[in-house]
Amino acid sequence: MAPKTSKAPKQQAKYTESPKEYPTIAAKLEAEYLASRPYQVLKETKGFSKFISSEKIAYAHSILLETGAWRTWAAPQQKEFWKLVEQQKIPIPLPKPPSLGKDQRGIDLGSYTPAEYKLYERRERDLRALREKSNRFRIKRAQGWTEEEVEEERNRRKLLGHLQGRKMGIYERDPEWDDVIPLEQDDGDGALAAIAYSDEYAEAMGYLRAIMAAKEYSPRVLGLTEHIISLNASHYTVWLYRARTLFALESSIEAELEWMNKVALDNQKNYQIWHHRQILIDNLYEKISSDHTAIENLADTETAFMARMFDEDSKNYHVWSYRQYLVRKLDLFNQKEIESIQTLLRSDIKNNSAWSHRFFVVFSDPKISTPGSLATERDFNMPSEIIDREIEFAKSATFDAPQNQSPWNYLRGVLTKGSRKLATQECFAGEFAKIPKEGEEDVKSSHALDFLADVWAEKKEFEKAERALDLLADKYDRIRKNYWMFKRSGLRGSELNLSI
């Protein structure tokens, strides 16, 4: 049997000191600096007088090494010096660590951990490389860029912004705008209430100010103004400069109107949109004024769009003002416009804006009305058949909603225009307000009662008028009691202004 071999002694694991961790990169650099100057540190801690002979020699050599005095020696002496440095294992002294400065956030770089600082250095290297490529791209501007190069540069600038820890602006990262230096808003020194604009809006306006200063009218200006309008649709100056650019480029007005439709629907109460639209129509009208078909088509498309606006808000003041402008501009004093308004009234008989517009269309037609005639004035030029038609229209609408004030006011206006007395409609008003000499009254409409009070005042039947006004004050319209009492007090005095 073979002899049993002795077991090799178990080797003891060799202890390896783990690398020292430092809380900050500044602490690490300081430690490395001190480690490269061991004898200088020893002198400060131990004192030179307590050095042994070998330490004094090593210290002297480290000073010569640090000051660089050995460079002036002859070659043999330098060789001997370095031999001693190696024998004494004197490290090469590092320079005093400089301040690392601050990052873009104002944080001291020295407070970074070593790992964070390593990432920072890598990011800075990447930034330098990207900037160099971006600079080469800019230099090539005069030679022209391909679409691929432009897109590559956009992506490069986006990455630059990411590495810099900030979101680069839309125009800052777009090579097409490299030739423009944005102008910041100047609120003056010590502005009490500077507006806190968003970064996106502030950047876009900075570029627009520069564009306006240079009086540039180009397709990219249309894109810029469209962007700003999407951020603030009420900026009058932006709309005005957009209009100038459109006209300078002779751009399609029809296309602009189509684009504006969506903007208007998204900004129901915006005045600037409708002013811009009027400017466009004024410009377009000059080109098509002799083309009756083109004018009809324009009227149809604009009316259709306004119908969409009215679907959202049938009493939108801006839209009605624009419609009145359009009627004057395109001469839409016609039956088609009246029928269009009737359609709106059928959907909402209480729409006072529609009633007002109908009155304007009927009684402001330059072909039959007296020039300059006010809405509350008589117009002897108005044909009697039109007066009759409008009286019947108002009366028929009153039956649908007796307590709706609009048709009653409309009826008064029509009678005034036609130089007809209120008393001609006494029987009609009596259908909605019956006041017997004795017994309970039957009132279906306070507006009819008001109308009858004016009828009886007109006929100087003051007792009946007073009773009607008393009923309004005490029972049917008490919220305006003071008004009815004031009106009553003037019945027997000076002649009543029946247009109130």
Short mmCIF file of C-alpha atoms in Angstrom, two decimals:
data_model
loop_
_atom_site.label_atom_id
_atom_site.label_comp_id
_atom_site.label_asym_id
_atom_site.label_seq_id
_atom_site.Cartn_x
_atom_site.Cartn_y
_atom_site.Cartn_z
CA MET A 1 0.00 0.00 0.00
CA ALA A 2 1.41 3.32 -1.04
CA PRO A 3 2.33 5.64 1.75
CA LYS A 4 -0.14 8.44 2.40
CA THR A 5 1.21 11.74 1.21
CA SER A 6 1.20 14.59 3.62
CA LYS A 7 -1.40 17.24 2.97
CA ALA A 8 -0.01 20.56 1.85
CA PRO A 9 -0.48 23.22 4.44
CA LYS A 10 -3.46 25.46 3.75
CA GLN A 11 -2.32 28.81 2.44
CA GLN A 12 -3.51 31.79 4.41
CA ALA A 13 -5.50 34.24 2.36
CA LYS A 14 -3.49 37.33 1.60
CA TYR A 15 -5.12 40.48 2.96
CA THR A 16 -5.58 43.19 0.38
CA GLU A 17 -6.42 46.63 1.64
CA SER A 18 -9.48 47.97 -0.16
CA PRO A 19 -9.01 51.29 -1.92
CA LYS A 20 -9.74 54.21 0.30
CA GLU A 21 -13.01 55.98 -0.36
CA TYR A 22 -13.22 59.75 -0.22
CA PRO A 23 -16.37 61.78 0.43
CA THR A 24 -15.54 64.34 -2.27
CA ILE A 25 -13.26 64.73 -5.26
CA ALA A 26 -11.61 67.68 -3.51
CA ALA A 27 -10.73 65.46 -0.55
CA LYS A 28 -9.32 62.81 -2.91
CA LEU A 29 -7.16 65.30 -4.80
CA GLU A 30 -5.89 66.81 -1.54
CA ALA A 31 -5.02 63.34 -0.24
CA GLU A 32 -3.15 62.51 -3.46
CA TYR A 33 -1.31 65.82 -3.23
CA LEU A 34 -0.20 65.15 0.33
CA ALA A 35 0.73 61.54 -0.51
CA SER A 36 3.10 62.84 -3.20
CA ARG A 37 4.94 64.97 -0.58
CA PRO A 38 5.52 62.55 2.33
CA TYR A 39 8.62 64.26 3.71
CA GLN A 40 7.10 67.72 3.57
CA VAL A 41 4.12 66.34 5.50
CA LEU A 42 6.49 64.60 7.92
CA LYS A 43 8.28 67.86 8.56
CA GLU A 44 5.01 69.58 9.43
CA THR A 45 3.91 66.79 11.78
CA LYS A 46 7.24 65.67 13.29
CA GLY A 47 9.43 68.70 12.91
CA PHE A 48 12.73 68.88 11.01
CA SER A 49 14.81 68.87 14.18
CA LYS A 50 13.59 65.37 14.99
CA PHE A 51 14.47 63.95 11.57
CA ILE A 52 17.05 61.18 11.49
CA SER A 53 19.88 61.48 8.99
CA SER A 54 18.21 59.44 6.23
CA GLU A 55 14.99 61.47 6.56
CA LYS A 56 16.90 64.72 6.28
CA ILE A 57 18.61 63.51 3.11
CA ALA A 58 15.30 62.30 1.62
CA TYR A 59 13.65 65.60 2.56
CA ALA A 60 16.42 67.55 0.82
CA HIS A 61 16.05 65.42 -2.30
CA SER A 62 12.26 65.91 -2.30
CA ILE A 63 12.73 69.69 -2.12
CA LEU A 64 15.16 69.57 -5.06
CA LEU A 65 12.67 67.40 -6.92
CA GLU A 66 9.78 69.77 -6.22
CA THR A 67 11.65 72.97 -7.10
CA GLY A 68 13.23 71.49 -10.24
CA ALA A 69 16.68 72.75 -9.29
CA TRP A 70 18.19 69.48 -10.56
CA ARG A 71 17.43 70.52 -14.14
CA THR A 72 20.38 72.94 -14.07
CA TRP A 73 22.88 70.22 -13.22
CA ALA A 74 25.16 68.34 -15.54
CA ALA A 75 23.94 65.03 -16.93
CA PRO A 76 26.08 62.81 -14.63
CA GLN A 77 24.81 64.67 -11.58
CA GLN A 78 21.20 64.36 -12.76
CA LYS A 79 21.67 60.62 -13.28
CA GLU A 80 23.08 60.19 -9.80
CA PHE A 81 20.25 62.30 -8.35
CA TRP A 82 17.53 60.18 -9.92
CA LYS A 83 19.28 57.04 -8.72
CA LEU A 84 19.04 58.31 -5.15
CA VAL A 85 15.38 59.33 -5.63
CA GLU A 86 14.54 55.80 -6.74
CA GLN A 87 16.47 54.23 -3.90
CA GLN A 88 14.71 56.41 -1.35
CA LYS A 89 11.34 55.86 -3.11
CA ILE A 90 10.54 59.54 -3.16
CA PRO A 91 7.31 60.11 -5.15
CA ILE A 92 7.02 62.76 -7.82
CA PRO A 93 5.33 65.71 -6.07
CA LEU A 94 1.98 66.76 -7.50
CA PRO A 95 1.05 70.42 -7.88
CA LYS A 96 -1.36 71.96 -5.41
CA PRO A 97 -4.91 71.03 -6.52
CA PRO A 98 -6.57 74.10 -8.02
CA SER A 99 -10.20 75.00 -7.42
CA LEU A 100 -12.38 72.93 -9.75
CA GLY A 101 -14.87 75.75 -10.13
CA LYS A 102 -18.64 75.40 -10.27
CA ASP A 103 -21.05 73.62 -12.54
CA GLN A 104 -23.89 75.27 -14.46
CA ARG A 105 -26.13 75.04 -11.42
CA GLY A 106 -23.60 76.96 -9.33
CA ILE A 107 -22.59 73.90 -7.30
CA ASP A 108 -18.92 73.61 -6.32
CA LEU A 109 -17.38 70.79 -8.36
CA GLY A 110 -15.12 69.98 -5.44
CA SER A 111 -18.18 68.79 -3.52
CA TYR A 112 -18.85 66.06 -6.10
CA THR A 113 -18.04 62.50 -5.12
CA PRO A 114 -15.18 60.97 -7.15
CA ALA A 115 -17.71 58.88 -9.09
CA GLU A 116 -19.85 61.94 -9.85
CA TYR A 117 -16.82 63.91 -10.95
CA LYS A 118 -15.76 61.10 -13.26
CA LEU A 119 -19.17 61.23 -14.93
CA TYR A 120 -18.89 65.02 -15.10
CA GLU A 121 -15.53 64.80 -16.89
CA ARG A 122 -16.91 62.26 -19.34
CA ARG A 123 -19.89 64.53 -20.02
CA GLU A 124 -17.59 67.51 -20.58
CA ARG A 125 -15.53 65.51 -23.08
CA ASP A 126 -18.69 64.57 -24.93
CA LEU A 127 -19.81 68.21 -24.90
CA ARG A 128 -16.51 69.40 -26.35
CA ALA A 129 -16.75 66.83 -29.12
CA LEU A 130 -20.34 67.82 -29.92
CA ARG A 131 -19.48 71.53 -29.91
CA GLU A 132 -16.61 70.95 -32.30
CA LYS A 133 -18.91 69.11 -34.71
CA SER A 134 -21.55 71.82 -34.33
CA ASN A 135 -18.98 74.54 -35.05
CA ARG A 136 -17.85 72.72 -38.18
CA PHE A 137 -21.50 72.51 -39.23
CA ARG A 138 -21.96 76.28 -38.80
CA ILE A 139 -18.82 77.03 -40.82
CA LYS A 140 -20.32 75.05 -43.68
CA ARG A 141 -23.43 77.30 -43.80
CA ALA A 142 -22.23 79.27 -46.82
CA GLN A 143 -21.72 76.05 -48.79
CA GLY A 144 -25.21 74.83 -48.01
CA TRP A 145 -26.52 71.94 -45.94
CA THR A 146 -28.29 68.77 -46.90
CA GLU A 147 -31.52 67.85 -45.13
CA GLU A 148 -29.73 64.95 -43.48
CA GLU A 149 -27.04 67.27 -42.12
CA VAL A 150 -29.62 69.68 -40.75
CA GLU A 151 -31.54 66.89 -39.03
CA GLU A 152 -28.31 65.47 -37.63
CA GLU A 153 -27.42 68.91 -36.25
CA ARG A 154 -30.84 69.29 -34.65
CA ASN A 155 -30.36 65.98 -32.86
CA ARG A 156 -26.83 66.98 -31.89
CA ARG A 157 -28.05 70.21 -30.31
CA LYS A 158 -30.80 68.36 -28.51
CA LEU A 159 -28.12 66.09 -27.04
CA LEU A 160 -26.01 69.13 -26.18
CA GLY A 161 -28.87 70.57 -24.19
CA HIS A 162 -29.39 67.26 -22.42
CA LEU A 163 -25.72 66.99 -21.46
CA GLN A 164 -25.76 70.59 -20.24
CA GLY A 165 -28.71 69.80 -18.02
CA ARG A 166 -31.10 72.20 -19.72
CA LYS A 167 -33.79 72.08 -22.35
CA MET A 168 -32.50 73.87 -25.42
CA GLY A 169 -35.03 76.20 -27.03
CA ILE A 170 -36.82 75.31 -30.25
CA TYR A 171 -35.08 78.03 -32.26
CA GLU A 172 -31.73 77.73 -30.51
CA ARG A 173 -31.46 74.12 -31.62
CA ASP A 174 -32.75 74.78 -35.15
CA PRO A 175 -29.91 75.54 -37.61
CA GLU A 176 -32.31 77.49 -39.82
CA TRP A 177 -32.31 80.26 -37.19
CA ASP A 178 -28.55 80.44 -36.60
CA ASP A 179 -28.35 83.76 -38.44
CA VAL A 180 -30.71 85.46 -35.97
CA ILE A 181 -29.56 86.83 -32.63
CA PRO A 182 -32.66 87.03 -30.39
CA LEU A 183 -33.45 90.31 -28.66
CA GLU A 184 -34.50 90.00 -25.05
CA GLN A 185 -37.39 92.03 -23.70
CA ASP A 186 -36.29 95.22 -21.99
CA ASP A 187 -38.59 96.00 -19.07
CA GLY A 188 -36.30 98.78 -17.90
CA ASP A 189 -34.43 99.05 -14.63
CA GLY A 190 -36.32 98.19 -11.49
CA ALA A 191 -39.47 96.90 -13.16
CA LEU A 192 -42.14 96.59 -10.48
CA ALA A 193 -44.04 93.70 -12.04
CA ALA A 194 -42.03 91.86 -14.66
CA ILE A 195 -44.16 89.22 -16.35
CA ALA A 196 -43.05 85.64 -15.75
CA TYR A 197 -43.10 84.39 -19.34
CA SER A 198 -42.53 80.72 -20.06
CA ASP A 199 -39.11 79.89 -21.52
CA GLU A 200 -40.72 78.79 -24.78
CA TYR A 201 -42.68 82.03 -25.19
CA ALA A 202 -39.76 84.25 -24.15
CA GLU A 203 -37.46 82.59 -26.68
CA ALA A 204 -39.94 82.84 -29.54
CA MET A 205 -40.61 86.52 -28.81
CA GLY A 206 -36.87 87.19 -28.66
CA TYR A 207 -36.50 85.87 -32.19
CA LEU A 208 -39.55 87.80 -33.39
CA ARG A 209 -38.14 91.08 -32.03
CA ALA A 210 -34.95 90.44 -33.98
CA ILE A 211 -36.94 89.58 -37.11
CA MET A 212 -39.04 92.73 -36.80
CA ALA A 213 -35.94 94.87 -36.25
CA ALA A 214 -34.47 93.44 -39.46
CA LYS A 215 -37.83 93.84 -41.27
CA GLU A 216 -37.69 90.29 -42.52
CA TYR A 217 -40.74 88.94 -44.34
CA SER A 218 -40.20 85.28 -45.14
CA PRO A 219 -41.93 81.90 -44.87
CA ARG A 220 -40.12 81.14 -41.63
CA VAL A 221 -41.68 84.27 -40.11
CA LEU A 222 -45.12 82.76 -40.73
CA GLY A 223 -44.03 79.65 -38.86
CA LEU A 224 -42.66 81.75 -36.00
CA THR A 225 -45.81 83.87 -35.66
CA GLU A 226 -48.00 80.78 -35.85
CA HIS A 227 -46.03 79.30 -32.97
CA ILE A 228 -46.35 82.45 -30.86
CA ILE A 229 -50.08 82.69 -31.59
CA SER A 230 -50.48 79.12 -30.36
CA LEU A 231 -48.95 80.31 -27.07
CA ASN A 232 -50.72 83.67 -26.87
CA ALA A 233 -53.46 84.33 -29.41
CA SER A 234 -54.10 87.83 -28.06
CA HIS A 235 -50.77 89.39 -29.03
CA TYR A 236 -51.83 92.20 -31.37
CA THR A 237 -48.30 92.97 -32.62
CA VAL A 238 -47.76 89.36 -33.68
CA TRP A 239 -50.98 89.35 -35.71
CA LEU A 240 -50.08 92.65 -37.34
CA TYR A 241 -46.60 91.49 -38.38
CA ARG A 242 -48.04 88.21 -39.64
CA ALA A 243 -50.44 90.14 -41.89
CA ARG A 244 -47.59 92.24 -43.29
CA THR A 245 -45.59 89.10 -43.99
CA LEU A 246 -48.52 87.43 -45.73
CA PHE A 247 -49.02 90.40 -48.02
CA ALA A 248 -45.30 90.80 -48.70
CA LEU A 249 -45.07 87.13 -49.73
CA GLU A 250 -48.37 87.31 -51.62
CA SER A 251 -49.44 84.21 -49.72
CA SER A 252 -52.83 82.57 -50.20
CA ILE A 253 -55.45 84.50 -48.25
CA GLU A 254 -57.86 81.58 -48.58
CA ALA A 255 -55.33 79.26 -46.93
CA GLU A 256 -54.81 81.77 -44.12
CA LEU A 257 -58.56 82.03 -43.54
CA GLU A 258 -58.79 78.24 -43.36
CA TRP A 259 -55.98 78.15 -40.79
CA MET A 260 -57.66 80.91 -38.81
CA ASN A 261 -60.89 78.93 -38.54
CA LYS A 262 -59.33 76.49 -36.10
CA VAL A 263 -57.58 79.26 -34.18
CA ALA A 264 -60.88 81.14 -33.81
CA LEU A 265 -62.73 78.02 -32.66
CA ASP A 266 -60.04 77.46 -30.03
CA ASN A 267 -60.14 81.12 -28.91
CA GLN A 268 -63.81 82.07 -28.83
CA LYS A 269 -63.49 85.48 -27.16
CA ASN A 270 -60.37 86.71 -28.93
CA TYR A 271 -60.71 90.13 -30.57
CA GLN A 272 -57.38 90.15 -32.43
CA ILE A 273 -58.37 87.13 -34.51
CA TRP A 274 -61.36 88.95 -35.97
CA HIS A 275 -59.41 92.12 -36.65
CA HIS A 276 -56.85 90.03 -38.54
CA ARG A 277 -59.67 88.39 -40.47
CA GLN A 278 -61.04 91.78 -41.50
CA ILE A 279 -57.61 92.82 -42.76
CA LEU A 280 -57.46 89.65 -44.84
CA ILE A 281 -60.94 90.20 -46.29
CA ASP A 282 -60.07 93.82 -47.14
CA ASN A 283 -57.01 92.60 -49.01
CA LEU A 284 -58.84 89.78 -50.76
CA TYR A 285 -61.79 91.97 -51.73
CA GLU A 286 -59.55 94.28 -53.76
CA LYS A 287 -58.63 91.30 -55.93
CA ILE A 288 -62.14 89.88 -56.43
CA SER A 289 -64.34 92.99 -56.26
CA SER A 290 -65.25 92.69 -59.95
CA ASP A 291 -65.97 88.95 -59.75
CA HIS A 292 -69.54 88.50 -58.49
CA THR A 293 -69.22 84.71 -58.30
CA ALA A 294 -66.05 84.94 -56.23
CA ILE A 295 -67.75 87.34 -53.82
CA GLU A 296 -70.72 84.98 -53.47
CA ASN A 297 -68.40 82.06 -52.77
CA LEU A 298 -66.52 84.08 -50.17
CA ALA A 299 -69.79 85.10 -48.52
CA ASP A 300 -70.93 81.47 -48.41
CA THR A 301 -67.71 80.16 -46.87
CA GLU A 302 -67.59 82.94 -44.29
CA THR A 303 -71.25 82.48 -43.39
CA ALA A 304 -70.72 78.73 -43.03
CA PHE A 305 -67.77 79.34 -40.72
CA MET A 306 -69.72 81.83 -38.61
CA ALA A 307 -72.45 79.20 -38.28
CA ARG A 308 -69.84 76.90 -36.74
CA MET A 309 -68.86 79.67 -34.36
CA PHE A 310 -72.50 80.26 -33.42
CA ASP A 311 -72.87 76.56 -32.68
CA GLU A 312 -70.31 77.15 -29.93
CA ASP A 313 -71.70 80.50 -28.76
CA SER A 314 -74.66 82.03 -30.58
CA LYS A 315 -74.21 85.37 -28.81
CA ASN A 316 -70.49 85.87 -29.44
CA TYR A 317 -70.13 89.65 -29.78
CA HIS A 318 -66.94 89.47 -31.86
CA VAL A 319 -68.55 87.19 -34.44
CA TRP A 320 -71.65 89.37 -34.74
CA SER A 321 -69.50 92.49 -35.14
CA TYR A 322 -67.52 90.74 -37.86
CA ARG A 323 -70.74 89.63 -39.55
CA GLN A 324 -71.98 93.22 -39.64
CA TYR A 325 -68.66 94.25 -41.19
CA LEU A 326 -68.97 91.46 -43.76
CA VAL A 327 -72.51 92.51 -44.72
CA ARG A 328 -71.29 96.03 -45.43
CA LYS A 329 -68.12 94.88 -47.21
CA LEU A 330 -69.73 92.29 -49.49
CA ASP A 331 -73.12 94.03 -49.76
CA LEU A 332 -75.05 91.18 -48.18
CA PHE A 333 -78.20 93.23 -47.60
CA ASN A 334 -80.32 90.54 -49.19
CA GLN A 335 -82.95 87.92 -48.53
CA LYS A 336 -80.34 85.20 -48.21
CA GLU A 337 -78.78 86.94 -45.20
CA ILE A 338 -82.21 87.51 -43.65
CA GLU A 339 -83.10 83.84 -44.07
CA SER A 340 -79.79 82.87 -42.48
CA ILE A 341 -80.68 84.96 -39.43
CA GLN A 342 -84.17 83.45 -39.34
CA THR A 343 -82.54 80.02 -39.10
CA LEU A 344 -80.62 81.17 -36.03
CA LEU A 345 -83.75 82.63 -34.48
CA ARG A 346 -85.67 79.42 -35.02
CA SER A 347 -83.05 77.62 -32.94
CA ASP A 348 -83.09 80.34 -30.25
CA ILE A 349 -85.88 82.90 -30.46
CA LYS A 350 -84.36 84.75 -27.48
CA ASN A 351 -81.07 85.47 -29.23
CA ASN A 352 -81.02 89.25 -28.97
CA SER A 353 -77.83 89.42 -31.06
CA ALA A 354 -79.64 87.79 -33.98
CA TRP A 355 -82.57 90.19 -33.60
CA SER A 356 -80.18 93.16 -33.64
CA HIS A 357 -78.44 91.86 -36.75
CA ARG A 358 -81.73 91.39 -38.58
CA PHE A 359 -82.67 94.98 -37.77
CA PHE A 360 -79.30 96.12 -39.12
CA VAL A 361 -79.65 94.12 -42.35
CA VAL A 362 -83.22 95.31 -43.00
CA PHE A 363 -82.90 98.97 -42.07
CA SER A 364 -79.30 99.76 -43.05
CA ASP A 365 -79.54 98.60 -46.66
CA PRO A 366 -78.03 101.54 -48.60
CA LYS A 367 -80.26 100.74 -51.56
CA ILE A 368 -83.45 101.69 -49.70
CA SER A 369 -82.54 103.40 -46.41
CA THR A 370 -81.70 107.03 -45.80
CA PRO A 371 -77.91 107.47 -45.56
CA GLY A 372 -76.82 108.10 -41.98
CA SER A 373 -80.21 107.24 -40.50
CA LEU A 374 -79.82 106.08 -36.90
CA ALA A 375 -81.49 102.96 -35.56
CA THR A 376 -83.88 105.02 -33.40
CA GLU A 377 -84.82 107.50 -36.14
CA ARG A 378 -87.70 107.52 -38.57
CA ASP A 379 -86.79 106.68 -42.14
CA PHE A 380 -89.29 107.95 -44.66
CA ASN A 381 -87.48 106.10 -47.45
CA MET A 382 -88.30 102.66 -46.07
CA PRO A 383 -90.95 100.93 -48.24
CA SER A 384 -94.21 100.26 -46.40
CA GLU A 385 -94.23 96.62 -47.50
CA ILE A 386 -90.94 96.06 -45.66
CA ILE A 387 -92.34 97.73 -42.55
CA ASP A 388 -95.44 95.51 -42.76
CA ARG A 389 -93.31 92.40 -43.23
CA GLU A 390 -91.12 93.14 -40.22
CA ILE A 391 -94.12 93.96 -38.03
CA GLU A 392 -95.66 90.60 -38.82
CA PHE A 393 -92.34 88.83 -38.23
CA ALA A 394 -91.99 90.39 -34.78
CA LYS A 395 -95.60 89.62 -33.87
CA SER A 396 -95.35 85.98 -34.92
CA ALA A 397 -92.19 85.55 -32.82
CA THR A 398 -93.96 87.07 -29.82
CA PHE A 399 -96.56 84.31 -29.85
CA ASP A 400 -93.75 81.75 -29.51
CA ALA A 401 -92.33 83.42 -26.37
CA PRO A 402 -94.49 86.27 -25.00
CA GLN A 403 -92.06 87.01 -22.18
CA ASN A 404 -89.13 87.35 -24.58
CA GLN A 405 -88.22 91.04 -24.68
CA SER A 406 -86.41 90.91 -28.04
CA PRO A 407 -89.44 90.82 -30.41
CA TRP A 408 -91.18 93.55 -28.38
CA ASN A 409 -88.15 95.82 -28.74
CA TYR A 410 -87.90 94.89 -32.40
CA LEU A 411 -91.56 95.79 -32.94
CA ARG A 412 -91.01 99.21 -31.35
CA GLY A 413 -88.00 99.81 -33.61
CA VAL A 414 -89.90 98.83 -36.76
CA LEU A 415 -92.81 101.12 -35.88
CA THR A 416 -90.38 104.00 -35.32
CA LYS A 417 -88.66 103.39 -38.65
CA GLY A 418 -92.01 103.30 -40.41
CA SER A 419 -93.29 106.45 -38.65
CA ARG A 420 -96.18 104.47 -37.20
CA LYS A 421 -97.73 104.95 -33.80
CA LEU A 422 -97.57 102.35 -31.08
CA ALA A 423 -101.36 102.53 -30.86
CA THR A 424 -101.61 100.72 -34.20
CA GLN A 425 -100.62 97.57 -32.30
CA GLU A 426 -102.83 98.08 -29.23
CA CYS A 427 -105.07 95.14 -30.07
CA PHE A 428 -102.06 92.89 -30.63
CA ALA A 429 -100.49 93.78 -27.28
CA GLY A 430 -103.88 93.31 -25.66
CA GLU A 431 -103.68 89.63 -26.52
CA PHE A 432 -100.99 89.28 -23.85
CA ALA A 433 -102.17 91.76 -21.21
CA LYS A 434 -105.85 92.24 -20.44
CA ILE A 435 -106.73 94.81 -17.78
CA PRO A 436 -110.48 95.05 -17.20
CA LYS A 437 -111.96 98.02 -15.36
CA GLU A 438 -113.03 95.66 -12.63
CA GLY A 439 -111.73 92.26 -11.62
CA GLU A 440 -108.41 90.45 -11.94
CA GLU A 441 -106.07 91.32 -14.80
CA ASP A 442 -104.74 88.63 -17.16
CA VAL A 443 -101.07 89.30 -17.97
CA LYS A 444 -99.03 86.81 -20.00
CA SER A 445 -96.18 89.22 -20.71
CA SER A 446 -94.80 92.09 -18.66
CA HIS A 447 -93.37 93.50 -21.90
CA ALA A 448 -96.88 93.66 -23.37
CA LEU A 449 -97.97 95.56 -20.26
CA ASP A 450 -95.09 98.01 -20.74
CA PHE A 451 -96.03 98.37 -24.43
CA LEU A 452 -99.66 99.13 -23.54
CA ALA A 453 -98.59 101.70 -20.96
CA ASP A 454 -96.78 103.57 -23.73
CA VAL A 455 -99.75 103.14 -26.09
CA TRP A 456 -102.13 104.68 -23.54
CA ALA A 457 -99.67 107.47 -22.76
CA GLU A 458 -99.47 108.15 -26.48
CA LYS A 459 -103.29 108.34 -26.55
CA LYS A 460 -103.25 110.44 -23.34
CA GLU A 461 -105.26 107.81 -21.50
CA PHE A 462 -103.18 108.45 -18.40
CA GLU A 463 -105.27 106.56 -15.85
CA LYS A 464 -104.94 103.35 -17.83
CA ALA A 465 -101.21 103.97 -18.32
CA GLU A 466 -100.76 104.60 -14.59
CA ARG A 467 -102.54 101.39 -13.70
CA ALA A 468 -100.33 99.41 -16.10
CA LEU A 469 -97.19 100.92 -14.59
CA ASP A 470 -98.46 100.26 -11.06
CA LEU A 471 -98.99 96.60 -11.95
CA LEU A 472 -95.46 96.40 -13.30
CA ALA A 473 -94.00 98.03 -10.19
CA ASP A 474 -96.02 96.09 -7.63
CA LYS A 475 -96.55 92.70 -9.22
CA TYR A 476 -95.02 91.82 -12.58
CA ASP A 477 -91.58 93.49 -12.50
CA ARG A 478 -90.93 94.48 -8.92
CA ILE A 479 -87.16 94.36 -9.29
CA ARG A 480 -87.41 97.52 -11.41
CA LYS A 481 -90.04 99.23 -9.28
CA ASN A 482 -88.09 102.48 -9.04
CA TYR A 483 -87.88 102.67 -12.82
CA TRP A 484 -91.62 102.14 -13.27
CA MET A 485 -92.39 104.74 -10.62
CA PHE A 486 -90.06 107.20 -12.31
CA LYS A 487 -91.77 106.56 -15.63
CA ARG A 488 -95.18 106.98 -14.01
CA SER A 489 -94.19 110.32 -12.51
CA GLY A 490 -93.57 111.74 -15.97
CA LEU A 491 -96.84 110.70 -17.55
CA ARG A 492 -98.78 113.91 -16.90
CA GLY A 493 -95.79 116.20 -17.10
CA SER A 494 -93.60 116.68 -20.13
CA GLU A 495 -94.29 114.55 -23.19
CA LEU A 496 -93.16 110.98 -22.64
CA ASN A 497 -90.21 109.76 -24.63
CA LEU A 498 -91.73 106.61 -26.02
CA SER A 499 -88.45 105.31 -27.31
CA ILE A 500 -87.34 104.37 -23.77
#
